[in-house]
Amino acid sequence: MIEYKLLTGPDNSEFCDRVTEFLNNGWELYGSPIINTEHISQNKINRIVGQAVVRSKSE
């Protein structure tokens, strides 16, 4: 069985740390990262990123 998770969050160092933690715990990157950009105002942009990870799980 393969476990699948889609990690999402703001584009910041905390998100990168979460992905790194999953990789250090046996998960592997799956596919390309995604980014969604939303222009909130003229001077503010909200970026949400995502990365899928998978790992094999014994049944």
PDB file of C-alpha atoms in Angstrom:
ATOM      1  CA  MET A   1       0.000   0.000   0.000  1.00  0.00           C
ATOM      2  CA  ILE A   2       1.223   3.517  -0.772  1.00  0.00           C
ATOM      3  CA  GLU A   3       0.393   6.444   1.502  1.00  0.00           C
ATOM      4  CA  TYR A   4      -0.123   9.826  -0.151  1.00  0.00           C
ATOM      5  CA  LYS A   5      -0.203  13.267   1.439  1.00  0.00           C
ATOM      6  CA  LEU A   6      -0.549  16.703  -0.093  1.00  0.00           C
ATOM      7  CA  LEU A   7       1.228  19.219   2.093  1.00  0.00           C
ATOM      8  CA  THR A   8      -0.009  22.793   1.673  1.00  0.00           C
ATOM      9  CA  GLY A   9       0.645  26.106   3.347  1.00  0.00           C
ATOM     10  CA  PRO A  10       2.031  29.607   3.006  1.00  0.00           C
ATOM     11  CA  ASP A  11       5.229  29.996   0.993  1.00  0.00           C
ATOM     12  CA  ASN A  12       7.612  30.361   3.936  1.00  0.00           C
ATOM     13  CA  SER A  13      10.408  28.584   5.789  1.00  0.00           C
ATOM     14  CA  GLU A  14       7.932  26.728   8.035  1.00  0.00           C
ATOM     15  CA  PHE A  15       6.441  25.017   4.978  1.00  0.00           C
ATOM     16  CA  CYS A  16       9.925  24.044   3.773  1.00  0.00           C
ATOM     17  CA  ASP A  17      10.692  22.665   7.250  1.00  0.00           C
ATOM     18  CA  ARG A  18       7.500  20.538   7.124  1.00  0.00           C
ATOM     19  CA  VAL A  19       8.483  19.058   3.767  1.00  0.00           C
ATOM     20  CA  THR A  20      12.009  18.389   5.057  1.00  0.00           C
ATOM     21  CA  GLU A  21      10.581  16.645   8.132  1.00  0.00           C
ATOM     22  CA  PHE A  22       8.505  14.316   5.951  1.00  0.00           C
ATOM     23  CA  LEU A  23      11.534  13.543   3.755  1.00  0.00           C
ATOM     24  CA  ASN A  24      13.628  12.769   6.845  1.00  0.00           C
ATOM     25  CA  ASN A  25      10.903  10.356   8.005  1.00  0.00           C
ATOM     26  CA  GLY A  26      10.979   8.163   4.912  1.00  0.00           C
ATOM     27  CA  TRP A  27       8.562   9.999   2.615  1.00  0.00           C
ATOM     28  CA  GLU A  28       9.509  10.801  -1.001  1.00  0.00           C
ATOM     29  CA  LEU A  29       8.549  13.735  -3.189  1.00  0.00           C
ATOM     30  CA  TYR A  30       5.786  12.911  -5.659  1.00  0.00           C
ATOM     31  CA  GLY A  31       5.317  15.133  -8.687  1.00  0.00           C
ATOM     32  CA  SER A  32       6.074  18.801  -9.044  1.00  0.00           C
ATOM     33  CA  PRO A  33       5.383  21.443  -6.408  1.00  0.00           C
ATOM     34  CA  ILE A  34       2.428  23.764  -6.954  1.00  0.00           C
ATOM     35  CA  ILE A  35       1.933  27.451  -6.192  1.00  0.00           C
ATOM     36  CA  ASN A  36      -1.197  29.573  -6.126  1.00  0.00           C
ATOM     37  CA  THR A  37      -0.781  33.350  -6.160  1.00  0.00           C
ATOM     38  CA  GLU A  38      -3.581  35.640  -5.057  1.00  0.00           C
ATOM     39  CA  HIS A  39      -3.263  39.414  -5.343  1.00  0.00           C
ATOM     40  CA  ILE A  40      -4.910  40.743  -2.188  1.00  0.00           C
ATOM     41  CA  SER A  41      -4.069  44.389  -2.776  1.00  0.00           C
ATOM     42  CA  GLN A  42      -1.666  46.431  -4.848  1.00  0.00           C
ATOM     43  CA  ASN A  43       1.154  45.828  -2.352  1.00  0.00           C
ATOM     44  CA  LYS A  44       0.229  42.403  -0.952  1.00  0.00           C
ATOM     45  CA  ILE A  45       0.392  38.977  -2.581  1.00  0.00           C
ATOM     46  CA  ASN A  46      -0.713  35.767  -0.879  1.00  0.00           C
ATOM     47  CA  ARG A  47       1.171  32.642  -2.013  1.00  0.00           C
ATOM     48  CA  ILE A  48       0.022  29.146  -1.089  1.00  0.00           C
ATOM     49  CA  VAL A  49       2.285  26.256  -2.045  1.00  0.00           C
ATOM     50  CA  GLY A  50       1.848  22.505  -2.103  1.00  0.00           C
ATOM     51  CA  GLN A  51       3.962  19.393  -2.461  1.00  0.00           C
ATOM     52  CA  ALA A  52       2.782  15.804  -2.639  1.00  0.00           C
ATOM     53  CA  VAL A  53       4.729  13.112  -0.795  1.00  0.00           C
ATOM     54  CA  VAL A  54       4.386   9.315  -0.764  1.00  0.00           C
ATOM     55  CA  ARG A  55       5.755   6.341   1.151  1.00  0.00           C
ATOM     56  CA  SER A  56       5.302   2.605   1.034  1.00  0.00           C
ATOM     57  CA  LYS A  57       3.365   1.166   3.934  1.00  0.00           C
ATOM     58  CA  SER A  58       3.324  -2.513   4.776  1.00  0.00           C
ATOM     59  CA  GLU A  59      -0.185  -3.932   5.099  1.00  0.00           C
TER      60      GLU A  59
END
